Amino acid sequence: MPLRLNIVVPVKRVIDFAIKPRINASKNAIETNGVKFSLNPFCEIAVEEAVRLRESSKDLVESITLVSAGSAKAQDTLRAGLALGADKATLIEIPAIDDSKSLELEPLAVAKLLRAFVKKSNANLVIMGKQAIDDDSNQTGQMLAGLLNWSQATNASKVTVDEASGVVTVSREVDGGTETLSAPLPLVITTDLRLNTPRYTKLQDIMKAKKKKTEKVSPESLGVDISSRLEILSLSEPPKRTGGGKVDSVDALIGKLKETGAI
Amino acid sequence: MPLRPSSMYSLVRMPSRAIYRRVVVSQQLTSFTYERTYRTTAFRRNLSEDESAMLQEPREEDEADVVIVGGGPAGLAAAIRLKQLELERGKQVRVVLLEKASDMGNHTLSGAVIEPKALKELLPDWLEDPPTTLTPVKSNKMRFLTEKYSIPLPEPPQMHNSGNYIVSLSEVVKWLAAKAEELGVEVYPGFSVNELLFDQSGAVAGIATNDMGISRAGAPKDNFQRGMEFRAKVTLLAEGCHGSLTKGVIKKYDLRRGKDVQTYGIGLKEVWEVPEENWREGEVLHTMGWPLTSKVYGGGFMYHFGERLVSVGLVVGLDYANPWISPFREFQRMKHHPIYSNVLKNGTCVSYGARALNEGGLQSVPKLIFPGGALIGCSAGFVNVPKIKGTHTAMKSGMLAAESAYNAITSDTTNESAIALYDYEDNFKKSWIFEELNEVRNVRPSFHNPLGMYGGILYSGLDTLLLKGRVPWTFHHKASDAASTQPADKFKPIDYPKPDGKLSFDLLTSVARTGTMHNEDEPVHLQVKDWDAHTTSSYPKYQGVESRFCPAGVYEYIPDETKKEGVRFQINSQNCIHCKTCDIKVPAQDINWVCPEGGDGPKYMLT
């Protein structure tokens, strides 16, 4: 039986990486009014990787499905992913708690939603970003693998699929160097920065993406309780950086370090 | 393999002190070859054959009835009008709108107090589903400032703002874009256009979007993507003030013959969130005088809108002679005047940006049409300077052009030649845009007199209150802004105060607030033929005027003993916020601004 990959790529809509985030007036969340949102850069790399797998070998990839859990505005993000080359997209629509804010999902809730979705869509490979640039959690992929009881290869910087044996080899960058893992399918891969450089979307693909299907489902239909288990008490900016001081000898340096309690 | 910047979070290119990239002092050439397309992708001589072949690959083609370059108020109004006519009259037209910003509204910056005249004409029930942050004007103040005091001034009637709204024009553009998409306009943000397509007769036949994925040296990278061609029956250029395609088209078809040069101002602004006690909803303030001297045209503004938001800014006429002036630093020190600081203190600055704007008025409006297309909005230049409003006239011009284009496209003629929108030009002359601009045509040019601001105020007062333009004479703009710059040795350097970090800020902090971003490995889109030659011709005479008029720190003269003048010219194109001031003001006119890759540039918020 030839190997066929049914890939699910979860994506997230986040504040654009070029924007300087600000805390809102009530000091309980990041300001989102008037701010530009985009597809999370790591998720974009994940979509690109899925598309490259498809291009690497004919018939290897059966379908690439995008999924995102968020407000209705996440449809734009899904369309951007469709324009990169995915086949279809599903939005798990999270209701808004007030006019502009929708419920902030925690990684565990997202992982549970994804588990339900992945099971429903018969996927055998999940490629997702290692973390979202707004919360930098780096948890969802690992939690998802645990909930699904699948292998996981996180922070991938190179992915190779051996069609004959169905084994996926993943190189990951770790502190000490590069670690290479191999695992059979089904597998969860989370992408790191150097995995690939996403292509520019062609205007023609954006036009085609408008015709691709986007479904909407609710968290209830997936049987998942998405209520928060954590409560954000307050948010504040880190203290402004004050100037440093200069010292003129090693002894003075040691003295300063002792003063500040560093050594 | 080229990588995205290794830190996704560090974007603002820090001039001088940061880690040096290998700056390629390149010979970037723009060749306006009038027989063919405008080739602006620079070719370095040592491109391999394969690479050259890739860059010349034939492009995919598509067809539309109308292509609109630029998604601001004018472009969107034209698009909406076209689709409304389609609904009214039945004949379908395919309308494609291309915008270089990554999202609609991201490159839009304006005061802004808008007169809803054109909006009401376009969308009569716009108030039922209005844009966010729409604040009716409640009070109007005009003041003359000295360093410490403010003297009330009588307002000219043009500045009465009853019935007008304070908005974030960026948000209005987003709202208009949503309306356009609902009506079936194909809106494509993230695509920039540097190239017009021509047919055999030399008429404009459409556009080609920029190639993406070209390295700084001009070679295709791994993710190289050839642009796409759109053949169109009518091409509307709505690029805003001093558009890059517009510049070429005006030159090619000699659209300025018999008209004055266009003159400009630079508008810098910030959006602040201020404490409740300082905020007065709907208040509009305009100031003249300090910190600008009597020789410099311009003035400050402050509008209270939204939820405890304040738009504060300064417009400086770019015809200033003193090359030591830095509009950015004038703006920063202006905020320390009590009339401004009393509102801004203890507030937070959330956004910053700058953009050039037209000040030429009726005398500088070029011929609006060319074979195959037309200029709409600020690309032509319909700003009513005494009113300080141009959005309503821009939108109306878009609507007029749309009507003319729709008639031309859907008429039953079998004429194969390019469309000329004669109706548009005629209807413009009969419209209220013309009437308005005619009434105030002498106000701005009256400031080009030996008494400077005082002469201007005297004449303008007379004209706006009594004469209302009903005079047989028309003042003219005698020189371009670039030519008005005088050598640095005629003036003393200005000692601007240091920013205090609370009310006033340094340049790089401000640029970080624009969210601007250009790929590191991308051709420099501010094209200067020879950086060394430019230094030799410009630095001794003007002492680095570019480093002062640029509101984003793009231009720098770095001390370098190996160079003849002791300095080296550097262009930090990554900081560019697409204001076009350099293309306008550089005295030798040797900086050519072209669009970088689509999606680049600022990501303005609430401007």
CSV table of C-alpha atoms in Angstrom, one decimal, chain A residues 13 15-27 31-42 44-45 48 52 76 79 84 131-136 193-208 210 237 240, chain B residues 1-9 11 60 62 94 98 102-103 106 132-133 171 174 181 185-189 191 209 212-214 221 223-228 230 273 308-309 348-350 509 512-513 515-517 519 597 603-606:
chain,number,residue,atom,x,y,z
A,13,ARG,CA,-4.3,34.2,13.9
A,15,ILE,CA,-1.0,40.1,16.0
A,16,ASP,CA,1.4,40.8,13.1
A,17,PHE,CA,5.0,40.3,14.1
A,18,ALA,CA,6.0,43.7,13.0
A,19,ILE,CA,3.6,45.5,15.4
A,20,LYS,CA,4.8,46.6,18.8
A,21,PRO,CA,2.2,45.2,21.2
A,22,ARG,CA,0.6,47.4,23.8
A,23,ILE,CA,-1.4,46.7,27.0
A,24,ASN,CA,-4.9,48.0,26.8
A,25,ALA,CA,-6.3,50.6,29.1
A,26,SER,CA,-7.9,48.2,31.5
A,27,LYS,CA,-4.6,46.4,31.9
A,31,GLU,CA,-4.7,46.0,22.8
A,32,THR,CA,-6.3,44.7,19.6
A,33,ASN,CA,-8.2,47.7,18.4
A,34,GLY,CA,-7.1,48.8,15.0
A,35,VAL,CA,-4.1,46.4,15.1
A,36,LYS,CA,-3.1,44.3,12.2
A,37,PHE,CA,-3.4,40.5,12.6
A,38,SER,CA,-1.8,37.9,10.4
A,39,LEU,CA,-1.0,34.2,10.2
A,40,ASN,CA,1.4,33.1,12.9
A,41,PRO,CA,4.9,32.9,11.2
A,42,PHE,CA,5.5,29.4,12.6
A,44,GLU,CA,3.0,29.6,7.9
A,45,ILE,CA,6.1,27.5,7.9
A,48,GLU,CA,4.7,25.6,3.5
A,52,ARG,CA,6.4,21.0,-0.1
A,76,ASP,CA,-8.8,35.6,6.7
A,79,ARG,CA,-7.7,32.0,3.4
A,84,LEU,CA,-0.3,29.0,0.1
A,131,GLN,CA,4.5,28.2,19.2
A,132,ALA,CA,2.4,31.2,18.6
A,133,ILE,CA,4.2,34.5,18.7
A,134,ASP,CA,1.6,36.1,21.1
A,135,ASP,CA,1.9,33.7,24.0
A,136,ASP,CA,5.1,31.8,23.1
A,193,LEU,CA,12.1,28.8,12.1
A,194,ARG,CA,14.7,27.2,9.9
A,195,LEU,CA,12.6,24.4,8.5
A,196,ASN,CA,11.8,26.4,5.4
A,197,THR,CA,11.1,29.9,4.0
A,198,PRO,CA,7.5,30.2,3.0
A,199,ARG,CA,6.8,31.1,-0.5
A,200,TYR,CA,5.2,34.4,-1.6
A,201,THR,CA,1.6,33.9,-2.3
A,202,LYS,CA,0.8,34.4,-6.0
A,203,LEU,CA,-2.1,36.6,-6.8
A,204,GLN,CA,-3.6,33.8,-8.9
A,205,ASP,CA,-3.5,31.5,-5.8
A,206,ILE,CA,-5.3,34.1,-3.8
A,207,MET,CA,-8.0,34.3,-6.4
A,208,LYS,CA,-8.2,30.5,-6.4
A,210,LYS,CA,-11.5,32.3,-2.6
A,237,GLU,CA,5.0,46.1,30.8
A,240,LYS,CA,11.9,50.3,31.3
B,1,MET,CA,19.7,29.8,1.3
B,2,PRO,CA,18.3,33.2,2.3
B,3,LEU,CA,16.5,33.3,5.6
B,4,ARG,CA,13.9,35.5,7.1
B,5,PRO,CA,15.5,37.8,9.6
B,6,SER,CA,16.8,35.6,12.3
B,7,SER,CA,14.8,37.4,14.9
B,8,MET,CA,11.2,37.9,13.8
B,9,TYR,CA,11.0,40.7,16.3
B,11,LEU,CA,12.9,45.0,12.3
B,60,GLU,CA,0.9,34.9,-16.2
B,62,ASP,CA,-5.3,38.0,-16.6
B,94,ARG,CA,-14.6,43.2,-13.5
B,98,LEU,CA,-4.3,46.4,-5.9
B,102,SER,CA,-0.1,44.2,3.6
B,103,ASP,CA,-3.6,45.1,4.6
B,106,ASN,CA,-2.0,50.0,6.7
B,132,THR,CA,-15.4,52.6,13.9
B,133,THR,CA,-14.0,55.6,15.7
B,171,GLU,CA,-10.1,52.7,9.8
B,174,LYS,CA,-10.7,49.4,6.1
B,181,GLU,CA,-15.6,43.6,-1.3
B,185,VAL,CA,-14.7,44.3,-6.1
B,186,GLU,CA,-11.6,42.1,-6.1
B,187,VAL,CA,-9.4,43.8,-3.5
B,188,TYR,CA,-5.8,42.5,-3.3
B,189,PRO,CA,-3.7,44.0,-0.6
B,191,PHE,CA,0.7,43.6,-4.2
B,209,THR,CA,2.7,43.4,-10.2
B,212,MET,CA,8.8,39.0,-5.3
B,213,GLY,CA,11.9,37.3,-3.9
B,214,ILE,CA,14.7,39.3,-5.5
B,221,LYS,CA,16.2,34.1,-4.6
B,223,ASN,CA,11.4,32.0,-3.3
B,224,PHE,CA,11.4,34.1,-6.4
B,225,GLN,CA,8.0,34.7,-7.7
B,226,ARG,CA,7.4,36.4,-11.0
B,227,GLY,CA,4.7,39.2,-11.0
B,228,MET,CA,1.4,38.9,-12.8
B,230,PHE,CA,-3.4,42.5,-15.7
B,273,GLU,CA,-4.1,57.6,24.5
B,308,ARG,CA,-9.7,58.9,24.9
B,309,LEU,CA,-7.6,59.1,21.8
B,348,THR,CA,0.9,57.0,26.0
B,349,CYS,CA,1.9,57.4,22.4
B,350,VAL,CA,0.5,54.4,20.5
B,509,THR,CA,11.6,54.8,18.9
B,512,ALA,CA,9.4,51.3,15.8
B,513,ARG,CA,5.9,52.5,16.4
B,515,GLY,CA,5.5,48.7,12.4
B,516,THR,CA,7.4,49.2,9.2
B,517,MET,CA,9.2,46.2,7.8
B,519,ASN,CA,13.1,42.3,4.0
B,597,GLU,CA,7.8,44.2,-2.5
B,603,LYS,CA,1.4,48.8,9.4
B,604,TYR,CA,-0.2,52.0,10.7
B,605,MET,CA,-2.7,51.7,13.5
B,606,LEU,CA,-5.5,54.2,14.2
